[in-house]
Short mmCIF file of C-alpha atoms in Angstrom, two decimals:
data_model
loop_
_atom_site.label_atom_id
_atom_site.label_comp_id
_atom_site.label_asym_id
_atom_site.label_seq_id
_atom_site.Cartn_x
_atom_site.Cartn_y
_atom_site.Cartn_z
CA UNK A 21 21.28 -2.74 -3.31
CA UNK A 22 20.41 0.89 -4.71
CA UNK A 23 17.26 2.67 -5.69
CA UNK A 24 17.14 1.99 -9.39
CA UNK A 25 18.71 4.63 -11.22
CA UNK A 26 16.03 5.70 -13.32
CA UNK A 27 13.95 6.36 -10.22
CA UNK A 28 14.27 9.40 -8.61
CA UNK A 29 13.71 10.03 -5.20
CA UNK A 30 11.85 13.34 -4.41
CA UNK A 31 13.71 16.62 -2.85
CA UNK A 32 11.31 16.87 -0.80
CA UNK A 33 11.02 14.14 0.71
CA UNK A 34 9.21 13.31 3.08
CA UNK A 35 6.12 15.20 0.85
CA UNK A 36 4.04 13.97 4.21
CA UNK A 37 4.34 14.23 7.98
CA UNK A 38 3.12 14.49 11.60
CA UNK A 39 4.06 18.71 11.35
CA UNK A 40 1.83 18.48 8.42
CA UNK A 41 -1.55 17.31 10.18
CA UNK A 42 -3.43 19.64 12.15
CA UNK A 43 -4.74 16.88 14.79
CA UNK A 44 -2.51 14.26 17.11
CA UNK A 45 -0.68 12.55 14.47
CA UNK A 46 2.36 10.63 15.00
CA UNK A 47 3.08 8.44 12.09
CA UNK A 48 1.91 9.14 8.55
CA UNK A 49 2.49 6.76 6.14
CA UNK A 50 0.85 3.77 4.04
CA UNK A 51 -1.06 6.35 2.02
CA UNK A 52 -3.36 5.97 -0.70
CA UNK A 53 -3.47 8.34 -3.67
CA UNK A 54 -4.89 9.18 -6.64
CA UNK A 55 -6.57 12.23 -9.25
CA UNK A 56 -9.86 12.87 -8.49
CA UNK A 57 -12.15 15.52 -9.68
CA UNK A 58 -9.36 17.70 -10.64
CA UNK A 59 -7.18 17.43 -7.56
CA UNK A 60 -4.30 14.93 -6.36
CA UNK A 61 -5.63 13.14 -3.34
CA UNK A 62 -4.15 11.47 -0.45
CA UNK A 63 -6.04 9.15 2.27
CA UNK A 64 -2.84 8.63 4.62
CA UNK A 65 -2.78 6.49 7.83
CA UNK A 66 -2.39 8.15 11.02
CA UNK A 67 -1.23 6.14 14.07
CA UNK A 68 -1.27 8.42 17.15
CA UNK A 69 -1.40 8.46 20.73
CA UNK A 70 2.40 7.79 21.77
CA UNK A 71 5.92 8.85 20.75
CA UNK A 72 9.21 6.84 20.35
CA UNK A 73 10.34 7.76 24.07
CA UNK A 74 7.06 6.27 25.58
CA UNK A 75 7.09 3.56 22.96
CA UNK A 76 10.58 2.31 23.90
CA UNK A 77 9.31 2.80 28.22
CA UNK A 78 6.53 -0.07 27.05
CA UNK A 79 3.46 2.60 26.50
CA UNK A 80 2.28 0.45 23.47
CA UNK A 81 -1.23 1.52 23.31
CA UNK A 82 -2.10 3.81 20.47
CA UNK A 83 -4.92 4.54 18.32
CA UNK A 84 -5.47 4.59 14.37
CA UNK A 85 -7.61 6.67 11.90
CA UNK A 86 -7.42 7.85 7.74
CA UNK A 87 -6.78 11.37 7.11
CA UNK A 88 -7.20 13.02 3.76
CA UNK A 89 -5.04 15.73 1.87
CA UNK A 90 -5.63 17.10 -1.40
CA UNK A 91 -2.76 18.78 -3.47
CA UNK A 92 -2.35 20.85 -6.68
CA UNK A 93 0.71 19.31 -7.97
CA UNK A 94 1.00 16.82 -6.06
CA UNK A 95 4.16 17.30 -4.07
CA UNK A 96 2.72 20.16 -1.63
CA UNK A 97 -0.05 18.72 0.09
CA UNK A 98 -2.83 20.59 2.54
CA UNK A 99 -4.34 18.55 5.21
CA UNK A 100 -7.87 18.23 5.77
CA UNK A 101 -8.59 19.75 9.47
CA UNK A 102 -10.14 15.89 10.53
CA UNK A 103 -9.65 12.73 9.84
CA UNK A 104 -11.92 11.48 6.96
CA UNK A 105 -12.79 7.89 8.11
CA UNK A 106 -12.77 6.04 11.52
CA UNK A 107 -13.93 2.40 11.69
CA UNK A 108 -14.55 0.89 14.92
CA UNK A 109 -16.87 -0.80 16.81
CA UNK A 110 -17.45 -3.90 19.04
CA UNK A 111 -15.66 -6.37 17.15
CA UNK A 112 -13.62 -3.97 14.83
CA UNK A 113 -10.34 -2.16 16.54
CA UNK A 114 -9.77 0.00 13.35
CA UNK A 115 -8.97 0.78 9.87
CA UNK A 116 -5.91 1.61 8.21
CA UNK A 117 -3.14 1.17 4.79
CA UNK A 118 -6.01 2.99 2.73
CA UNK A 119 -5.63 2.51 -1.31
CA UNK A 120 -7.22 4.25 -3.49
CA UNK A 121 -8.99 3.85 -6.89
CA UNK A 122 -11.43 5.63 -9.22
CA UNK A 123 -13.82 3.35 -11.48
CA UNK A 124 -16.65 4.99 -13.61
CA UNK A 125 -16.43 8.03 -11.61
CA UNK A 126 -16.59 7.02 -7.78
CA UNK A 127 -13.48 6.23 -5.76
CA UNK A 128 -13.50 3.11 -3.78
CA UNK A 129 -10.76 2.42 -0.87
CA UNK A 130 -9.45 -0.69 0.11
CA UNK A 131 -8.28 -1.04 3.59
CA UNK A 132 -6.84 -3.24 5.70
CA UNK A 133 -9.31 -3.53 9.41
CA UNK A 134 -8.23 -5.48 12.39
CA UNK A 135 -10.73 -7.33 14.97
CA UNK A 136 -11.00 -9.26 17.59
CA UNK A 137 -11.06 -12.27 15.44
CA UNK A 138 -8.56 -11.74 12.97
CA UNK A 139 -7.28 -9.03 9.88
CA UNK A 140 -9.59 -8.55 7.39
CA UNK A 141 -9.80 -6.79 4.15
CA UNK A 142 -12.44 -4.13 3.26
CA UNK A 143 -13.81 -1.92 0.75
CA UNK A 144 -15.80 0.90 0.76
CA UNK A 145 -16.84 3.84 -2.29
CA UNK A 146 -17.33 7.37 -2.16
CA UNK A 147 -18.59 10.39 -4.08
CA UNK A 148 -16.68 13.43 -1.42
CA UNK A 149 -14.79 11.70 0.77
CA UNK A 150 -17.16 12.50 3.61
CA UNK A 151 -19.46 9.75 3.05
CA UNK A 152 -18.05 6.27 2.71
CA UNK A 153 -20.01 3.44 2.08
CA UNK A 154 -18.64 -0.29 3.02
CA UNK A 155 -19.41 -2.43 0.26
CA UNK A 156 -17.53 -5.61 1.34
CA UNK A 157 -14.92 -6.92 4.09
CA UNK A 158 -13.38 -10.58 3.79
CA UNK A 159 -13.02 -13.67 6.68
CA UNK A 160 -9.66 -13.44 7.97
CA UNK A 161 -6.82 -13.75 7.34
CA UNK A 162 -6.56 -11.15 4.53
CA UNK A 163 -5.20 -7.52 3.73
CA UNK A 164 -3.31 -4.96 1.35
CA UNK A 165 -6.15 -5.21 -1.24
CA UNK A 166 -6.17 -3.16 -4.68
CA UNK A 167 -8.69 -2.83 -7.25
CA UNK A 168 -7.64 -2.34 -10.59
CA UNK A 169 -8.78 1.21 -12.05
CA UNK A 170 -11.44 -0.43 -14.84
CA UNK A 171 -13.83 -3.25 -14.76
CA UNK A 172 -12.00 -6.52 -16.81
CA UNK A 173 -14.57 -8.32 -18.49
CA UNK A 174 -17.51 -6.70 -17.15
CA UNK A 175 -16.05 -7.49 -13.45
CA UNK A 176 -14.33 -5.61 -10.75
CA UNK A 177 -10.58 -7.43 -10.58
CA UNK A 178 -8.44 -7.39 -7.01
CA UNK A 179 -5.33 -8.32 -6.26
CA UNK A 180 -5.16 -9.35 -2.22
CA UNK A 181 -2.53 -11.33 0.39
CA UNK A 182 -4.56 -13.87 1.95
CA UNK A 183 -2.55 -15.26 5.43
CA UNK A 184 -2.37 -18.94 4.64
CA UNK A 185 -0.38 -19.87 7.69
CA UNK A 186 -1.33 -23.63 7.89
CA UNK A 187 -0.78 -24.55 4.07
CA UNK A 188 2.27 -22.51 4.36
CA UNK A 189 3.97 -24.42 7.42
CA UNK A 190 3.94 -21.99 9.84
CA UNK A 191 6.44 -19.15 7.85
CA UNK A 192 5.58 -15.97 6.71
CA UNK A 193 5.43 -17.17 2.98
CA UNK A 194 2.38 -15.00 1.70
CA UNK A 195 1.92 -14.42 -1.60
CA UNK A 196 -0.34 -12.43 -3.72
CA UNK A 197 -3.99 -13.70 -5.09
CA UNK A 198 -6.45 -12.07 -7.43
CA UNK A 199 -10.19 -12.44 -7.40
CA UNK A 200 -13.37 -10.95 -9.49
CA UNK A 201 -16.80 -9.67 -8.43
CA UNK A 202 -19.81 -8.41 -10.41
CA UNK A 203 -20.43 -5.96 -8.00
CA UNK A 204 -17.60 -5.20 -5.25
CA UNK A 205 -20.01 -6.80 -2.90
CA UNK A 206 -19.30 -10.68 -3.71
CA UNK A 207 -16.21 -12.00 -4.66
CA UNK A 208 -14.78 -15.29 -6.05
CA UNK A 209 -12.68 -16.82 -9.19
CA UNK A 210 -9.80 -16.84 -6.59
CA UNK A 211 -6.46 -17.37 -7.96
CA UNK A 212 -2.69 -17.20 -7.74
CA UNK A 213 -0.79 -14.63 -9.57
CA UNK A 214 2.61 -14.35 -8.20
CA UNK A 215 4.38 -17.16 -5.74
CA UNK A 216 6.67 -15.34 -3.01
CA UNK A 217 9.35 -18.10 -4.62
CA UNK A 218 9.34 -16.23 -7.53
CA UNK A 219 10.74 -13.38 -6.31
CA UNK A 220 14.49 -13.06 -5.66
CA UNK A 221 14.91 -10.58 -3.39
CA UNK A 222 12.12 -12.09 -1.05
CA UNK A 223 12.56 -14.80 1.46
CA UNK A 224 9.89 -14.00 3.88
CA UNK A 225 6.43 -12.38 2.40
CA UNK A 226 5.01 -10.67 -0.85
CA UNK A 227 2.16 -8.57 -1.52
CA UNK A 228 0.08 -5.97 -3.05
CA UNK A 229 1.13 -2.26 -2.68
CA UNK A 230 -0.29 0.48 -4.57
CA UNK A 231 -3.47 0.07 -7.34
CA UNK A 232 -2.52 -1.10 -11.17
CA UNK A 233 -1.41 1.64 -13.37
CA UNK A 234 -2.91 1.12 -17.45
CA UNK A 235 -0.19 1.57 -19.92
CA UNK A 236 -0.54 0.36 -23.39
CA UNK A 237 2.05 -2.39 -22.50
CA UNK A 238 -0.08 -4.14 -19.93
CA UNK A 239 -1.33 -3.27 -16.50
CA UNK A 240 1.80 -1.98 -14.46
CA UNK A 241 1.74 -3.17 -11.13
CA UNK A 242 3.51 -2.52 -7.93
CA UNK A 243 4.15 -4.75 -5.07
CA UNK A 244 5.90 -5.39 -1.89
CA UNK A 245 8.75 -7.67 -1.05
CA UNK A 246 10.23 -8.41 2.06
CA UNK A 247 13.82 -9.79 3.19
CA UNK A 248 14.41 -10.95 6.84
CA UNK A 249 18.14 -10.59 7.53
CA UNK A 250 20.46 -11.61 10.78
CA UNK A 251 21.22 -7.92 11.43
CA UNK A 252 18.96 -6.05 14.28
CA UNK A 253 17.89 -2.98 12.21
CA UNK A 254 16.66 0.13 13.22
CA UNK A 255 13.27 0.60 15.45
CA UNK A 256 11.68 1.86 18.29
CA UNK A 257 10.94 -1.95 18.96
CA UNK A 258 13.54 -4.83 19.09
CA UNK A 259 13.95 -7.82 17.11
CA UNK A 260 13.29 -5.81 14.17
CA UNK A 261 14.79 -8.00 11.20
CA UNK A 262 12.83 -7.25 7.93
CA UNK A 263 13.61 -5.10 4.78
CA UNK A 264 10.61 -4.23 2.69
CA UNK A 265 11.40 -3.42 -0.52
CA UNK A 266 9.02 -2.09 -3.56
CA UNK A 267 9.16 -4.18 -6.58
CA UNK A 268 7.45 -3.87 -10.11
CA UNK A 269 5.81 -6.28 -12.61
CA UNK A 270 3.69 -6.20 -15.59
CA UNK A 271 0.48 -8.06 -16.08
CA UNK A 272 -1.37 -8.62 -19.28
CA UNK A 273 -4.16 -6.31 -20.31
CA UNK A 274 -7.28 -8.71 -20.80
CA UNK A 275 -5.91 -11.65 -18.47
CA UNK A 276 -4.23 -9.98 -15.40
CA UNK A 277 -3.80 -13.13 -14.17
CA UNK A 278 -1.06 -13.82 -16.86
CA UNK A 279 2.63 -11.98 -16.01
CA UNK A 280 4.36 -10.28 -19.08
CA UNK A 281 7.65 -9.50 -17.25
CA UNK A 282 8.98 -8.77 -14.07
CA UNK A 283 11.71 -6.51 -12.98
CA UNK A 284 14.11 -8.84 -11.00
CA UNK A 285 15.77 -6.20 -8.74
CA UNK A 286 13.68 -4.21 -6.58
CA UNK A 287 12.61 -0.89 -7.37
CA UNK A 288 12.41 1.01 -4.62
CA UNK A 289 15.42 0.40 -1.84
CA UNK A 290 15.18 2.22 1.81
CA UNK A 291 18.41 3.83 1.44
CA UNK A 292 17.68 7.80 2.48
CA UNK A 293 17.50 8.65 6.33
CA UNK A 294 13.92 9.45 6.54
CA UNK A 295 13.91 5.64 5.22
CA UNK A 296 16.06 3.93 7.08
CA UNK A 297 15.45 5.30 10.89
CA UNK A 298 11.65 5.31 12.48
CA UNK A 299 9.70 3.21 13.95
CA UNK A 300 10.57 0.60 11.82
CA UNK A 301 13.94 1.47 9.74
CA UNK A 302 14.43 0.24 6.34
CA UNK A 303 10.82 -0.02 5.45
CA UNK A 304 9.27 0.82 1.66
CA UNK A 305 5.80 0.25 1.11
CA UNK A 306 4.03 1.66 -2.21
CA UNK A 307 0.58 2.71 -2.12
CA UNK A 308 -0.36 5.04 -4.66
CA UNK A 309 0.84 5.41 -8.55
CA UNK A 310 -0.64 8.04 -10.65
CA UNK A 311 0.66 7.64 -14.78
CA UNK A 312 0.60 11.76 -15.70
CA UNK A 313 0.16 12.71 -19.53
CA UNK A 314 3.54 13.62 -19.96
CA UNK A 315 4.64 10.06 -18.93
CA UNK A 316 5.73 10.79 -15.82
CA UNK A 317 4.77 7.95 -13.33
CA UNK A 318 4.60 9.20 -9.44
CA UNK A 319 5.09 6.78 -6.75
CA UNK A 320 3.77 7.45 -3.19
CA UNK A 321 5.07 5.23 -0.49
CA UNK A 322 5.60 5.08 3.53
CA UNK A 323 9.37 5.08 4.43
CA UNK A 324 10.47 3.43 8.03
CA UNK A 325 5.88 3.41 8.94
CA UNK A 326 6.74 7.24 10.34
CA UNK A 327 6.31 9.77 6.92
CA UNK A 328 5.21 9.58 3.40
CA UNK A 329 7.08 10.11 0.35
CA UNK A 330 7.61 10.37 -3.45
CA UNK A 331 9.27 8.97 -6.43
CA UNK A 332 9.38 9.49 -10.03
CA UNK A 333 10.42 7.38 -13.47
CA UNK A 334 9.03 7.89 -16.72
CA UNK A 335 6.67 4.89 -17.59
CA UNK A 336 8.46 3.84 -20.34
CA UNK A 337 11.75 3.06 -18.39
CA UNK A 338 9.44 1.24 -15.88
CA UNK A 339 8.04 -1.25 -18.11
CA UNK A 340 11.40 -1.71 -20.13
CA UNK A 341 12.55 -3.03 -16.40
CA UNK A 342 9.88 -4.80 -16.65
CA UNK A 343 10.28 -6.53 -19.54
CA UNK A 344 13.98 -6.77 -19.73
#
């Protein structure tokens, strides 16, 4: 399968990497992004501590923290000289897959944290990116949490892939769920939105990818699709067998939970080097979607979990996939 061909693929790809950050970095990717007081931002994931030759000798141990960049145009990007946010703790290992989202003037970041006791989801709101306040993190099993950009009938709305391994027989058949809260403290009205089933070019795991775009069409939303194959593919690792595509859908505008459409080929296809060799080859995974005024729609995404990159399509291709 190819990219779809009203997608383009930035020239300057990858728009992030480890020459980029100013500290040990080794992989950059997973990166959360969005406009914020008059500047592009970027909260990126930064796994460090190792490189592919001690990797492959068994030197596994690494660490993890979220950097920040901020960018004028957002294709050239300048790297703040620290890492912006650092969880850990007793229980807590660390944080990382930030995603991004401003509501009524404050940016709030989901992330994904894993502890001791299992992978949980968390969110936490800021005002400069220096302070961060936790506001919530879920029981395990649970991860790759968004928040849509506006409060839906007075509530905060989240779309989340909850790790139901037992009701699920044992396979890697996630799917993704939505909930509400009054506050982004509590959270209930769970529900399903999209079966992995459902998807055609799936047969191992969906799930949220990068935050809900408005359009006047419906809520355009991004997700992630996986394929395992028979092939080895490319890794620092072996037994690497999984294709992670991006796909696209289109939810309603006062009921999220309802689909309009879906676009039933993926959008985004690991099919450029920087893609398809790293530590994990043939790896797309959408975090970030900004809708400019002109109707340009940017997509930032992680390519083989080593660099970060860009794509373009103007929105009203996107949701004609969509609906089509």
């Amino acid at each position: 399968m190819n990219s779809t061909i009203t997608l383009e693929k930035c020239s300057s790809n990858p728009v992030l990497s480890k020459t980029d950050v100013p500290y040990s970095a080794e992989l950059i990717f997973n990166a959360g992004v969005t406009k914020f007081q008059g500047k592009y931002v970027m909260v990126f994931r930064n796994d460090y501590g190792f490189d592919e030759e001690s990797f492959r000798a068994g030197q596994t141990a690494h660490q993890t923290n979220i950097g920040i960049a901020y960018s004028d145009d957002g294709i050239k990007w300048e790297v703040s000289p620290k890492p912006c946010f650092d969880l850990k703790d007793e229980e807590i290992v660390r944080g990382y897959d930030p995603r991004l989202t401003v509501i009524d003037g404050k940016c709030y970041m989901c992330f994904a944290v894993d502890t001791h006791h299992g992978v949980r989801g968390g969110i936490a709101v800021t005002e400069d990116f220096e302070n961060f306040e936790v506001l919530h993190m879920t029981v395990p099993d649970n991860r790759n949490m968004v928040l849509f950009p506006e409060k839906i009938n007075g509530e905060f709305v989240r779309l989340e892939r909850p790790f139901p391994v037992y009701s699920r027989h044992g396979n890697e058949d996630f799917d993704i769920w939505m909930s509400s809260s009054p506050d982004c403290r509590y959270w209930g009205n769970h529900k399903l939105l999209l079966g992995r089933e459902n998807v055609p070019f799936a047969n191992s795991k969906i799930g949220p990818a990068a935050p809900p775009v408005k359009t006047d069409k419906g809520w355009l939303t991004a997700f992630h699709a996986v394929k395992a194959v028979e092939r080895e593919l490319y890794a620092w690792h072996a037994n690497w067998h999984k294709i992670y595509y991006g796909g696209l859908m289109l939810l309603d505008l006062e009921d999220p939970s309802k689909i309009i459409g879906m676009h039933k080929e993926p959008l985004l296809v690991p099919d450029q080097p920087y893609e398809t060799k790293g530590f994990r080859g043939e790896v797309i995974f959408p975090g970030g979607m900004i809708l400019e005024d002109s109707g340009e729609v940017k997509i930032y995404y992680g390519a083989a979990d080593t660099v970060e990159c860009l794509a373009t399509a103007h929105v009203d291709d996107l949701i004609k996939m969509c609906l089509e």
